[in-house]
Amino acid sequence: SQWGEENLQALSIQEGEDVTMNCSYKTYTTVVHWYRQDSGRGPALIILIRSNEREKRSGRLRATLDTSSQSSSLSITAAQCEDTAVYFCATDRGGSNAKLTFGKGTKLSVKS
Amino acid sequence: NAGVIQTPRHKVTGKGQEATLWCEPISGHSAVFWYRQTIVQGLEFLTYFRNQAPIDDSGMPKERFSAQMPNQSHSTLKIQSTQPQDSAVYLCASSLGQSTEVFFGKGTRLTVV
């Protein structure tokens, strides 16, 4: 999982496989943001889950949030080569987008 | 919509020189953010403006770093007397307001030699 003093993690999977990335956070948040960053580009928001949601889906993406354990996960179903990117979770303060705190990220490689 | 525009994309400065990084937020966005990204530290918040006013600069190093937003169409991040440890990708982002999506630029890669 990503957070704290952990380094960037790396995952390598085959096209068509499912993958789950985990994130645990330390400070109170009402929203967990999941971003992906492609090489040479800035992070882009892919899914956002609020504290009153346990699960959120968007296409092949599924995010979960467990506020009791302060953890979130992002799953990708039937990964494609174009899903290759670095994925970050981020928290904010009370639902404001100011001062996002990012995890260290998971570098996902999807091979054909 | 060209997104958040950052210039230059790459900048190399000598140790002790000044570096100025530019950001043009998405038109109509009232919030502008600066982040720094390194392999070791990851993505770190630096500072943020709302309606051109500085709101939170808690992530800015106290010395040598300053940010301004002289008008709604651009913001600058200035680093005086650059040091090798300032080498990083500096990311600017903007959003319409609180609790709305934050859009990042492609970043400026600063290398201090």
mmCIF file with all atom_site columns, C-alpha atoms in Angstrom:
data_model
loop_
_atom_site.group_PDB
_atom_site.id
_atom_site.type_symbol
_atom_site.label_atom_id
_atom_site.label_alt_id
_atom_site.label_comp_id
_atom_site.label_asym_id
_atom_site.label_entity_id
_atom_site.label_seq_id
_atom_site.pdbx_PDB_ins_code
_atom_site.Cartn_x
_atom_site.Cartn_y
_atom_site.Cartn_z
_atom_site.occupancy
_atom_site.B_iso_or_equiv
_atom_site.pdbx_formal_charge
_atom_site.auth_seq_id
_atom_site.auth_comp_id
_atom_site.auth_asym_id
_atom_site.auth_atom_id
_atom_site.pdbx_PDB_model_num
ATOM 1   C CA . SER A 1 1   ? 0.000   0.000  0.000   1.00 0.00 ? 1   SER A CA 1
ATOM 2   C CA . GLN A 1 2   ? 1.125   3.589  -0.420  1.00 0.00 ? 2   GLN A CA 1
ATOM 3   C CA . TRP A 1 3   ? 1.583   6.215  2.251   1.00 0.00 ? 3   TRP A CA 1
ATOM 4   C CA . GLY A 1 4   ? 3.952   7.392  4.927   1.00 0.00 ? 4   GLY A CA 1
ATOM 5   C CA . GLU A 1 5   ? 7.580   6.686  4.361   1.00 0.00 ? 5   GLU A CA 1
ATOM 6   C CA . GLU A 1 6   ? 7.046   3.969  1.776   1.00 0.00 ? 6   GLU A CA 1
ATOM 7   C CA . ASN A 1 7   ? 8.710   4.350  -1.580  1.00 0.00 ? 7   ASN A CA 1
ATOM 8   C CA . LEU A 1 8   ? 6.945   4.287  -4.893  1.00 0.00 ? 8   LEU A CA 1
ATOM 9   C CA . GLN A 1 9   ? 5.617   0.759  -5.414  1.00 0.00 ? 9   GLN A CA 1
ATOM 10  C CA . ALA A 1 10  ? 5.699   -1.092 -8.696  1.00 0.00 ? 10  ALA A CA 1
ATOM 11  C CA . LEU A 1 11  ? 3.244   -3.629 -10.066 1.00 0.00 ? 11  LEU A CA 1
ATOM 12  C CA . SER A 1 12  ? 3.500   -5.488 -13.344 1.00 0.00 ? 12  SER A CA 1
ATOM 13  C CA . ILE A 1 13  ? 0.564   -7.444 -14.734 1.00 0.00 ? 13  ILE A CA 1
ATOM 14  C CA . GLN A 1 14  ? -0.628  -8.950 -17.984 1.00 0.00 ? 14  GLN A CA 1
ATOM 15  C CA . GLU A 1 15  ? -3.301  -7.373 -20.111 1.00 0.00 ? 15  GLU A CA 1
ATOM 16  C CA . GLY A 1 16  ? -6.733  -8.634 -19.103 1.00 0.00 ? 16  GLY A CA 1
ATOM 17  C CA . GLU A 1 17  ? -5.865  -9.220 -15.464 1.00 0.00 ? 17  GLU A CA 1
ATOM 18  C CA . ASP A 1 18  ? -7.530  -7.429 -12.590 1.00 0.00 ? 18  ASP A CA 1
ATOM 19  C CA . VAL A 1 19  ? -5.425  -5.368 -10.198 1.00 0.00 ? 19  VAL A CA 1
ATOM 20  C CA . THR A 1 20  ? -6.012  -3.649 -6.873  1.00 0.00 ? 20  THR A CA 1
ATOM 21  C CA . MET A 1 21  ? -3.925  -0.861 -5.376  1.00 0.00 ? 21  MET A CA 1
ATOM 22  C CA . ASN A 1 22  ? -4.242  0.046  -1.734  1.00 0.00 ? 22  ASN A CA 1
ATOM 23  C CA . CYS A 1 23  ? -3.803  3.261  0.157   1.00 0.00 ? 23  CYS A CA 1
ATOM 24  C CA . SER A 1 24  ? -3.880  4.007  3.855   1.00 0.00 ? 24  SER A CA 1
ATOM 25  C CA . TYR A 1 25  ? -3.962  7.522  5.223   1.00 0.00 ? 25  TYR A CA 1
ATOM 26  C CA . LYS A 1 26  ? -3.148  9.058  8.559   1.00 0.00 ? 26  LYS A CA 1
ATOM 27  C CA . THR A 1 27  ? -5.165  12.226 8.835   1.00 0.00 ? 27  THR A CA 1
ATOM 28  C CA . TYR A 1 28  ? -8.892  12.827 8.822   1.00 0.00 ? 28  TYR A CA 1
ATOM 29  C CA . THR A 1 29  ? -10.419 13.213 5.403   1.00 0.00 ? 29  THR A CA 1
ATOM 30  C CA . THR A 1 30  ? -13.898 13.243 3.969   1.00 0.00 ? 30  THR A CA 1
ATOM 31  C CA . VAL A 1 31  ? -12.742 12.503 0.442   1.00 0.00 ? 31  VAL A CA 1
ATOM 32  C CA . VAL A 1 32  ? -10.145 10.252 -1.159  1.00 0.00 ? 32  VAL A CA 1
ATOM 33  C CA . HIS A 1 33  ? -9.027  11.225 -4.614  1.00 0.00 ? 33  HIS A CA 1
ATOM 34  C CA . TRP A 1 34  ? -7.380  8.779  -6.986  1.00 0.00 ? 34  TRP A CA 1
ATOM 35  C CA . TYR A 1 35  ? -5.150  10.229 -9.670  1.00 0.00 ? 35  TYR A CA 1
ATOM 36  C CA . ARG A 1 36  ? -3.196  8.707  -12.503 1.00 0.00 ? 36  ARG A CA 1
ATOM 37  C CA . GLN A 1 37  ? -0.061  10.243 -13.929 1.00 0.00 ? 37  GLN A CA 1
ATOM 38  C CA . ASP A 1 38  ? 1.246   9.382  -17.348 1.00 0.00 ? 38  ASP A CA 1
ATOM 39  C CA . SER A 1 39  ? 4.883   9.925  -18.213 1.00 0.00 ? 39  SER A CA 1
ATOM 40  C CA . GLY A 1 40  ? 5.615   13.591 -18.854 1.00 0.00 ? 40  GLY A CA 1
ATOM 41  C CA . ARG A 1 41  ? 2.226   14.775 -17.704 1.00 0.00 ? 41  ARG A CA 1
ATOM 42  C CA . GLY A 1 42  ? 0.650   16.037 -14.515 1.00 0.00 ? 42  GLY A CA 1
ATOM 43  C CA . PRO A 1 43  ? -1.671  13.919 -12.391 1.00 0.00 ? 43  PRO A CA 1
ATOM 44  C CA . ALA A 1 44  ? -5.249  13.590 -13.611 1.00 0.00 ? 44  ALA A CA 1
ATOM 45  C CA . LEU A 1 45  ? -8.214  12.782 -11.389 1.00 0.00 ? 45  LEU A CA 1
ATOM 46  C CA . ILE A 1 46  ? -9.807  9.453  -12.288 1.00 0.00 ? 46  ILE A CA 1
ATOM 47  C CA . ILE A 1 47  ? -12.166 8.777  -9.409  1.00 0.00 ? 47  ILE A CA 1
ATOM 48  C CA . LEU A 1 48  ? -13.155 10.425 -6.161  1.00 0.00 ? 48  LEU A CA 1
ATOM 49  C CA . ILE A 1 49  ? -14.869 8.716  -3.254  1.00 0.00 ? 49  ILE A CA 1
ATOM 50  C CA . ARG A 1 50  ? -16.472 10.476 -0.320  1.00 0.00 ? 50  ARG A CA 1
ATOM 51  C CA . SER A 1 51  ? -16.719 9.317  3.266   1.00 0.00 ? 51  SER A CA 1
ATOM 52  C CA . ASN A 1 52  ? -20.419 8.547  2.923   1.00 0.00 ? 52  ASN A CA 1
ATOM 53  C CA . GLU A 1 53  ? -19.659 6.147  0.065   1.00 0.00 ? 53  GLU A CA 1
ATOM 54  C CA . ARG A 1 54  ? -18.167 2.712  0.637   1.00 0.00 ? 54  ARG A CA 1
ATOM 55  C CA . GLU A 1 55  ? -17.728 2.027  -3.046  1.00 0.00 ? 55  GLU A CA 1
ATOM 56  C CA . LYS A 1 56  ? -17.629 4.058  -6.260  1.00 0.00 ? 56  LYS A CA 1
ATOM 57  C CA . ARG A 1 57  ? -17.440 2.773  -9.805  1.00 0.00 ? 57  ARG A CA 1
ATOM 58  C CA . SER A 1 58  ? -16.445 4.428  -13.036 1.00 0.00 ? 58  SER A CA 1
ATOM 59  C CA . GLY A 1 59  ? -16.141 2.182  -16.065 1.00 0.00 ? 59  GLY A CA 1
ATOM 60  C CA . ARG A 1 60  ? -13.487 -0.422 -15.258 1.00 0.00 ? 60  ARG A CA 1
ATOM 61  C CA . LEU A 1 61  ? -12.457 1.421  -12.106 1.00 0.00 ? 61  LEU A CA 1
ATOM 62  C CA . ARG A 1 62  ? -13.736 0.675  -8.639  1.00 0.00 ? 62  ARG A CA 1
ATOM 63  C CA . ALA A 1 63  ? -12.753 2.604  -5.547  1.00 0.00 ? 63  ALA A CA 1
ATOM 64  C CA . THR A 1 64  ? -13.522 1.640  -1.986  1.00 0.00 ? 64  THR A CA 1
ATOM 65  C CA . LEU A 1 65  ? -13.190 3.606  1.211   1.00 0.00 ? 65  LEU A CA 1
ATOM 66  C CA . ASP A 1 66  ? -13.108 2.349  4.787   1.00 0.00 ? 66  ASP A CA 1
ATOM 67  C CA . THR A 1 67  ? -13.014 5.333  7.102   1.00 0.00 ? 67  THR A CA 1
ATOM 68  C CA . SER A 1 68  ? -12.730 3.151  10.199  1.00 0.00 ? 68  SER A CA 1
ATOM 69  C CA . SER A 1 69  ? -9.402  1.742  9.036   1.00 0.00 ? 69  SER A CA 1
ATOM 70  C CA . GLN A 1 70  ? -8.482  4.892  7.109   1.00 0.00 ? 70  GLN A CA 1
ATOM 71  C CA . SER A 1 71  ? -7.853  2.957  3.942   1.00 0.00 ? 71  SER A CA 1
ATOM 72  C CA . SER A 1 72  ? -8.931  3.087  0.335   1.00 0.00 ? 72  SER A CA 1
ATOM 73  C CA . SER A 1 73  ? -8.400  0.878  -2.668  1.00 0.00 ? 73  SER A CA 1
ATOM 74  C CA . LEU A 1 74  ? -8.532  1.290  -6.408  1.00 0.00 ? 74  LEU A CA 1
ATOM 75  C CA . SER A 1 75  ? -9.275  -1.710 -8.594  1.00 0.00 ? 75  SER A CA 1
ATOM 76  C CA . ILE A 1 76  ? -8.985  -1.942 -12.336 1.00 0.00 ? 76  ILE A CA 1
ATOM 77  C CA . THR A 1 77  ? -10.875 -4.713 -14.062 1.00 0.00 ? 77  THR A CA 1
ATOM 78  C CA . ALA A 1 78  ? -9.446  -6.315 -17.199 1.00 0.00 ? 78  ALA A CA 1
ATOM 79  C CA . ALA A 1 79  ? -6.472  -3.994 -17.328 1.00 0.00 ? 79  ALA A CA 1
ATOM 80  C CA . GLN A 1 80  ? -5.367  -2.663 -20.707 1.00 0.00 ? 80  GLN A CA 1
ATOM 81  C CA . CYS A 1 81  ? -1.937  -1.534 -21.841 1.00 0.00 ? 81  CYS A CA 1
ATOM 82  C CA . GLU A 1 82  ? -3.184  2.051  -21.753 1.00 0.00 ? 82  GLU A CA 1
ATOM 83  C CA . ASP A 1 83  ? -3.756  1.695  -18.002 1.00 0.00 ? 83  ASP A CA 1
ATOM 84  C CA . THR A 1 84  ? 0.028   1.772  -17.599 1.00 0.00 ? 84  THR A CA 1
ATOM 85  C CA . ALA A 1 85  ? 0.696   4.810  -15.384 1.00 0.00 ? 85  ALA A CA 1
ATOM 86  C CA . VAL A 1 86  ? 1.497   5.835  -11.838 1.00 0.00 ? 86  VAL A CA 1
ATOM 87  C CA . TYR A 1 87  ? -1.544  5.878  -9.575  1.00 0.00 ? 87  TYR A CA 1
ATOM 88  C CA . PHE A 1 88  ? -1.791  8.068  -6.507  1.00 0.00 ? 88  PHE A CA 1
ATOM 89  C CA . CYS A 1 89  ? -4.302  8.396  -3.749  1.00 0.00 ? 89  CYS A CA 1
ATOM 90  C CA . ALA A 1 90  ? -4.741  11.793 -2.152  1.00 0.00 ? 90  ALA A CA 1
ATOM 91  C CA . THR A 1 91  ? -6.646  13.198 0.759   1.00 0.00 ? 91  THR A CA 1
ATOM 92  C CA . ASP A 1 92  ? -7.806  16.694 1.476   1.00 0.00 ? 92  ASP A CA 1
ATOM 93  C CA . ARG A 1 93  ? -9.051  18.562 4.503   1.00 0.00 ? 93  ARG A CA 1
ATOM 94  C CA . GLY A 1 94  ? -12.727 18.301 5.074   1.00 0.00 ? 94  GLY A CA 1
ATOM 95  C CA . GLY A 1 95  ? -13.738 18.058 1.460   1.00 0.00 ? 95  GLY A CA 1
ATOM 96  C CA . SER A 1 96  ? -11.855 21.107 0.290   1.00 0.00 ? 96  SER A CA 1
ATOM 97  C CA . ASN A 1 97  ? -9.519  20.548 -2.616  1.00 0.00 ? 97  ASN A CA 1
ATOM 98  C CA . ALA A 1 98  ? -6.947  22.815 -1.054  1.00 0.00 ? 98  ALA A CA 1
ATOM 99  C CA . LYS A 1 99  ? -3.698  21.218 -0.014  1.00 0.00 ? 99  LYS A CA 1
ATOM 100 C CA . LEU A 1 100 ? -4.053  17.692 -1.290  1.00 0.00 ? 100 LEU A CA 1
ATOM 101 C CA . THR A 1 101 ? -1.792  15.207 0.477   1.00 0.00 ? 101 THR A CA 1
ATOM 102 C CA . PHE A 1 102 ? -0.597  12.519 -1.904  1.00 0.00 ? 102 PHE A CA 1
ATOM 103 C CA . GLY A 1 103 ? 0.555   8.994  -1.263  1.00 0.00 ? 103 GLY A CA 1
ATOM 104 C CA . LYS A 1 104 ? 3.835   7.809  -2.769  1.00 0.00 ? 104 LYS A CA 1
ATOM 105 C CA . GLY A 1 105 ? 2.101   6.143  -5.680  1.00 0.00 ? 105 GLY A CA 1
ATOM 106 C CA . THR A 1 106 ? 1.958   2.787  -7.419  1.00 0.00 ? 106 THR A CA 1
ATOM 107 C CA . LYS A 1 107 ? 3.649   2.387  -10.778 1.00 0.00 ? 107 LYS A CA 1
ATOM 108 C CA . LEU A 1 108 ? 1.477   0.010  -12.764 1.00 0.00 ? 108 LEU A CA 1
ATOM 109 C CA . SER A 1 109 ? 2.793   -1.657 -15.894 1.00 0.00 ? 109 SER A CA 1
ATOM 110 C CA . VAL A 1 110 ? 0.340   -3.604 -18.028 1.00 0.00 ? 110 VAL A CA 1
ATOM 111 C CA . LYS A 1 111 ? 2.033   -5.845 -20.575 1.00 0.00 ? 111 LYS A CA 1
ATOM 112 C CA . SER A 1 112 ? 0.480   -7.386 -23.641 1.00 0.00 ? 112 SER A CA 1
ATOM 113 C CA . ASN B 2 1   ? -9.427  24.549 -23.415 1.00 0.00 ? 1   ASN B CA 1
ATOM 114 C CA . ALA B 2 2   ? -5.680  24.113 -23.429 1.00 0.00 ? 2   ALA B CA 1
ATOM 115 C CA . GLY B 2 3   ? -5.614  23.127 -19.800 1.00 0.00 ? 3   GLY B CA 1
ATOM 116 C CA . VAL B 2 4   ? -3.146  24.512 -17.298 1.00 0.00 ? 4   VAL B CA 1
ATOM 117 C CA . ILE B 2 5   ? -0.120  25.803 -19.150 1.00 0.00 ? 5   ILE B CA 1
ATOM 118 C CA . GLN B 2 6   ? 3.299   25.790 -17.578 1.00 0.00 ? 6   GLN B CA 1
ATOM 119 C CA . THR B 2 7   ? 6.418   27.324 -19.024 1.00 0.00 ? 7   THR B CA 1
ATOM 120 C CA . PRO B 2 8   ? 9.154   26.465 -19.514 1.00 0.00 ? 8   PRO B CA 1
ATOM 121 C CA . ARG B 2 9   ? 8.764   22.677 -19.595 1.00 0.00 ? 9   ARG B CA 1
ATOM 122 C CA . HIS B 2 10  ? 12.428  22.244 -18.743 1.00 0.00 ? 10  HIS B CA 1
ATOM 123 C CA . LYS B 2 11  ? 14.830  24.601 -17.055 1.00 0.00 ? 11  LYS B CA 1
ATOM 124 C CA . VAL B 2 12  ? 18.455  24.133 -16.150 1.00 0.00 ? 12  VAL B CA 1
ATOM 125 C CA . THR B 2 13  ? 20.051  26.617 -13.793 1.00 0.00 ? 13  THR B CA 1
ATOM 126 C CA . GLY B 2 14  ? 23.445  26.877 -12.194 1.00 0.00 ? 14  GLY B CA 1
ATOM 127 C CA . LYS B 2 15  ? 23.727  26.661 -8.455  1.00 0.00 ? 15  LYS B CA 1
ATOM 128 C CA . GLY B 2 16  ? 23.044  30.074 -6.940  1.00 0.00 ? 16  GLY B CA 1
ATOM 129 C CA . GLN B 2 17  ? 21.054  31.388 -9.891  1.00 0.00 ? 17  GLN B CA 1
ATOM 130 C CA . GLU B 2 18  ? 17.418  32.422 -9.797  1.00 0.00 ? 18  GLU B CA 1
ATOM 131 C CA . ALA B 2 19  ? 14.652  30.439 -11.458 1.00 0.00 ? 19  ALA B CA 1
ATOM 132 C CA . THR B 2 20  ? 11.177  31.712 -12.314 1.00 0.00 ? 20  THR B CA 1
ATOM 133 C CA . LEU B 2 21  ? 8.464   29.281 -13.286 1.00 0.00 ? 21  LEU B CA 1
ATOM 134 C CA . TRP B 2 22  ? 5.251   30.385 -14.963 1.00 0.00 ? 22  TRP B CA 1
ATOM 135 C CA . CYS B 2 23  ? 1.740   29.057 -14.809 1.00 0.00 ? 23  CYS B CA 1
ATOM 136 C CA . GLU B 2 24  ? -1.387  29.999 -16.727 1.00 0.00 ? 24  GLU B CA 1
ATOM 137 C CA . PRO B 2 25  ? -4.437  28.468 -15.034 1.00 0.00 ? 25  PRO B CA 1
ATOM 138 C CA . ILE B 2 26  ? -7.550  27.416 -16.875 1.00 0.00 ? 26  ILE B CA 1
ATOM 139 C CA . SER B 2 27  ? -9.622  30.472 -17.699 1.00 0.00 ? 27  SER B CA 1
ATOM 140 C CA . GLY B 2 28  ? -12.276 31.101 -15.081 1.00 0.00 ? 28  GLY B CA 1
ATOM 141 C CA . HIS B 2 29  ? -10.649 28.998 -12.392 1.00 0.00 ? 29  HIS B CA 1
ATOM 142 C CA . SER B 2 30  ? -10.382 30.840 -9.097  1.00 0.00 ? 30  SER B CA 1
ATOM 143 C CA . ALA B 2 31  ? -7.951  28.553 -7.305  1.00 0.00 ? 31  ALA B CA 1
ATOM 144 C CA . VAL B 2 32  ? -4.320  28.022 -8.277  1.00 0.00 ? 32  VAL B CA 1
ATOM 145 C CA . PHE B 2 33  ? -1.999  25.527 -6.606  1.00 0.00 ? 33  PHE B CA 1
ATOM 146 C CA . TRP B 2 34  ? 1.709   24.775 -6.769  1.00 0.00 ? 34  TRP B CA 1
ATOM 147 C CA . TYR B 2 35  ? 3.130   21.333 -5.993  1.00 0.00 ? 35  TYR B CA 1
ATOM 148 C CA . ARG B 2 36  ? 6.618   19.870 -6.183  1.00 0.00 ? 36  ARG B CA 1
ATOM 149 C CA . GLN B 2 37  ? 7.355   16.309 -7.239  1.00 0.00 ? 37  GLN B CA 1
ATOM 150 C CA . THR B 2 38  ? 10.532  14.353 -6.581  1.00 0.00 ? 38  THR B CA 1
ATOM 151 C CA . ILE B 2 39  ? 11.306  10.659 -6.587  1.00 0.00 ? 39  ILE B CA 1
ATOM 152 C CA . VAL B 2 40  ? 12.174  10.697 -2.887  1.00 0.00 ? 40  VAL B CA 1
ATOM 153 C CA . GLN B 2 41  ? 9.454   12.965 -1.466  1.00 0.00 ? 41  GLN B CA 1
ATOM 154 C CA . GLY B 2 42  ? 6.726   12.350 -4.011  1.00 0.00 ? 42  GLY B CA 1
ATOM 155 C CA . LEU B 2 43  ? 4.121   15.060 -4.589  1.00 0.00 ? 43  LEU B CA 1
ATOM 156 C CA . GLU B 2 44  ? 4.242   17.861 -2.031  1.00 0.00 ? 44  GLU B CA 1
ATOM 157 C CA . PHE B 2 45  ? 1.943   20.825 -1.668  1.00 0.00 ? 45  PHE B CA 1
ATOM 158 C CA . LEU B 2 46  ? 3.703   24.180 -1.774  1.00 0.00 ? 46  LEU B CA 1
ATOM 159 C CA . THR B 2 47  ? 1.149   26.980 -1.871  1.00 0.00 ? 47  THR B CA 1
ATOM 160 C CA . TYR B 2 48  ? -2.267  28.036 -3.070  1.00 0.00 ? 48  TYR B CA 1
ATOM 161 C CA . PHE B 2 49  ? -4.148  31.127 -4.176  1.00 0.00 ? 49  PHE B CA 1
ATOM 162 C CA . ARG B 2 50  ? -7.837  31.795 -4.328  1.00 0.00 ? 50  ARG B CA 1
ATOM 163 C CA . ASN B 2 51  ? -9.060  34.749 -6.384  1.00 0.00 ? 51  ASN B CA 1
ATOM 164 C CA . GLN B 2 52  ? -5.410  35.799 -6.634  1.00 0.00 ? 52  GLN B CA 1
ATOM 165 C CA . ALA B 2 53  ? -5.018  36.069 -2.857  1.00 0.00 ? 53  ALA B CA 1
ATOM 166 C CA . PRO B 2 54  ? -2.472  33.828 -1.120  1.00 0.00 ? 54  PRO B CA 1
ATOM 167 C CA . ILE B 2 55  ? -4.381  31.453 1.138   1.00 0.00 ? 55  ILE B CA 1
ATOM 168 C CA . ASP B 2 56  ? -1.942  28.820 2.323   1.00 0.00 ? 56  ASP B CA 1
ATOM 169 C CA . ASP B 2 57  ? 1.820   28.767 1.796   1.00 0.00 ? 57  ASP B CA 1
ATOM 170 C CA . SER B 2 58  ? 2.558   26.229 4.499   1.00 0.00 ? 58  SER B CA 1
ATOM 171 C CA . GLY B 2 59  ? 4.447   23.981 2.102   1.00 0.00 ? 59  GLY B CA 1
ATOM 172 C CA . MET B 2 60  ? 6.809   26.631 0.844   1.00 0.00 ? 60  MET B CA 1
ATOM 173 C CA . PRO B 2 61  ? 10.393  26.530 2.085   1.00 0.00 ? 61  PRO B CA 1
ATOM 174 C CA . LYS B 2 62  ? 10.756  29.626 4.222   1.00 0.00 ? 62  LYS B CA 1
ATOM 175 C CA . GLU B 2 63  ? 13.791  30.900 2.430   1.00 0.00 ? 63  GLU B CA 1
ATOM 176 C CA . ARG B 2 64  ? 14.414  31.441 -1.261  1.00 0.00 ? 64  ARG B CA 1
ATOM 177 C CA . PHE B 2 65  ? 10.922  30.400 -2.460  1.00 0.00 ? 65  PHE B CA 1
ATOM 178 C CA . SER B 2 66  ? 8.158   32.851 -3.283  1.00 0.00 ? 66  SER B CA 1
ATOM 179 C CA . ALA B 2 67  ? 4.967   32.700 -5.306  1.00 0.00 ? 67  ALA B CA 1
ATOM 180 C CA . GLN B 2 68  ? 2.816   35.425 -6.727  1.00 0.00 ? 68  GLN B CA 1
ATOM 181 C CA . MET B 2 69  ? -0.381  35.778 -8.656  1.00 0.00 ? 69  MET B CA 1
ATOM 182 C CA . PRO B 2 70  ? -0.435  39.288 -10.094 1.00 0.00 ? 70  PRO B CA 1
ATOM 183 C CA . ASN B 2 71  ? -3.544  38.658 -12.169 1.00 0.00 ? 71  ASN B CA 1
ATOM 184 C CA . GLN B 2 72  ? -6.102  35.926 -12.703 1.00 0.00 ? 72  GLN B CA 1
ATOM 185 C CA . SER B 2 73  ? -4.349  34.612 -15.783 1.00 0.00 ? 73  SER B CA 1
ATOM 186 C CA . HIS B 2 74  ? -0.954  33.772 -14.414 1.00 0.00 ? 74  HIS B CA 1
ATOM 187 C CA . SER B 2 75  ? 1.051   32.801 -11.380 1.00 0.00 ? 75  SER B CA 1
ATOM 188 C CA . THR B 2 76  ? 4.797   32.590 -10.865 1.00 0.00 ? 76  THR B CA 1
ATOM 189 C CA . LEU B 2 77  ? 6.980   30.557 -8.575  1.00 0.00 ? 77  LEU B CA 1
ATOM 190 C CA . LYS B 2 78  ? 10.379  32.083 -7.978  1.00 0.00 ? 78  LYS B CA 1
ATOM 191 C CA . ILE B 2 79  ? 13.339  30.303 -6.433  1.00 0.00 ? 79  ILE B CA 1
ATOM 192 C CA . GLN B 2 80  ? 16.290  32.451 -5.493  1.00 0.00 ? 80  GLN B CA 1
ATOM 193 C CA . SER B 2 81  ? 19.812  31.131 -5.150  1.00 0.00 ? 81  SER B CA 1
ATOM 194 C CA . THR B 2 82  ? 18.844  27.690 -6.437  1.00 0.00 ? 82  THR B CA 1
ATOM 195 C CA . GLN B 2 83  ? 20.429  24.651 -4.864  1.00 0.00 ? 83  GLN B CA 1
ATOM 196 C CA . PRO B 2 84  ? 20.782  21.100 -6.238  1.00 0.00 ? 84  PRO B CA 1
ATOM 197 C CA . GLN B 2 85  ? 18.115  19.902 -3.793  1.00 0.00 ? 85  GLN B CA 1
ATOM 198 C CA . ASP B 2 86  ? 15.620  22.220 -5.521  1.00 0.00 ? 86  ASP B CA 1
ATOM 199 C CA . SER B 2 87  ? 15.780  19.974 -8.579  1.00 0.00 ? 87  SER B CA 1
ATOM 200 C CA . ALA B 2 88  ? 12.277  18.626 -9.077  1.00 0.00 ? 88  ALA B CA 1
ATOM 201 C CA . VAL B 2 89  ? 9.208   18.809 -11.258 1.00 0.00 ? 89  VAL B CA 1
ATOM 202 C CA . TYR B 2 90  ? 7.110   21.795 -10.236 1.00 0.00 ? 90  TYR B CA 1
ATOM 203 C CA . LEU B 2 91  ? 3.427   21.326 -10.952 1.00 0.00 ? 91  LEU B CA 1
ATOM 204 C CA . CYS B 2 92  ? 0.821   24.037 -11.167 1.00 0.00 ? 92  CYS B CA 1
ATOM 205 C CA . ALA B 2 93  ? -2.869  23.213 -10.884 1.00 0.00 ? 93  ALA B CA 1
ATOM 206 C CA . SER B 2 94  ? -6.148  25.074 -10.924 1.00 0.00 ? 94  SER B CA 1
ATOM 207 C CA . SER B 2 95  ? -9.771  24.485 -10.030 1.00 0.00 ? 95  SER B CA 1
ATOM 208 C CA . LEU B 2 96  ? -13.081 26.279 -10.316 1.00 0.00 ? 96  LEU B CA 1
ATOM 209 C CA . GLY B 2 97  ? -13.518 26.406 -6.578  1.00 0.00 ? 97  GLY B CA 1
ATOM 210 C CA . GLN B 2 98  ? -13.561 24.387 -3.405  1.00 0.00 ? 98  GLN B CA 1
ATOM 211 C CA . SER B 2 99  ? -14.508 20.750 -3.697  1.00 0.00 ? 99  SER B CA 1
ATOM 212 C CA . THR B 2 100 ? -14.190 20.772 -7.466  1.00 0.00 ? 100 THR B CA 1
ATOM 213 C CA . GLU B 2 101 ? -11.783 18.849 -9.651  1.00 0.00 ? 101 GLU B CA 1
ATOM 214 C CA . VAL B 2 102 ? -8.189  20.004 -9.636  1.00 0.00 ? 102 VAL B CA 1
ATOM 215 C CA . PHE B 2 103 ? -6.507  20.098 -13.046 1.00 0.00 ? 103 PHE B CA 1
ATOM 216 C CA . PHE B 2 104 ? -2.751  19.832 -13.210 1.00 0.00 ? 104 PHE B CA 1
ATOM 217 C CA . GLY B 2 105 ? -0.379  21.201 -15.810 1.00 0.00 ? 105 GLY B CA 1
ATOM 218 C CA . LYS B 2 106 ? 2.395   19.108 -17.320 1.00 0.00 ? 106 LYS B CA 1
ATOM 219 C CA . GLY B 2 107 ? 4.933   20.600 -14.971 1.00 0.00 ? 107 GLY B CA 1
ATOM 220 C CA . THR B 2 108 ? 8.298   22.304 -15.240 1.00 0.00 ? 108 THR B CA 1
ATOM 221 C CA . ARG B 2 109 ? 11.318  20.093 -14.707 1.00 0.00 ? 109 ARG B CA 1
ATOM 222 C CA . LEU B 2 110 ? 13.928  22.163 -12.907 1.00 0.00 ? 110 LEU B CA 1
ATOM 223 C CA . THR B 2 111 ? 17.486  20.891 -12.826 1.00 0.00 ? 111 THR B CA 1
ATOM 224 C CA . VAL B 2 112 ? 20.060  22.740 -10.739 1.00 0.00 ? 112 VAL B CA 1
ATOM 225 C CA . VAL B 2 113 ? 23.637  21.912 -11.710 1.00 0.00 ? 113 VAL B CA 1
#
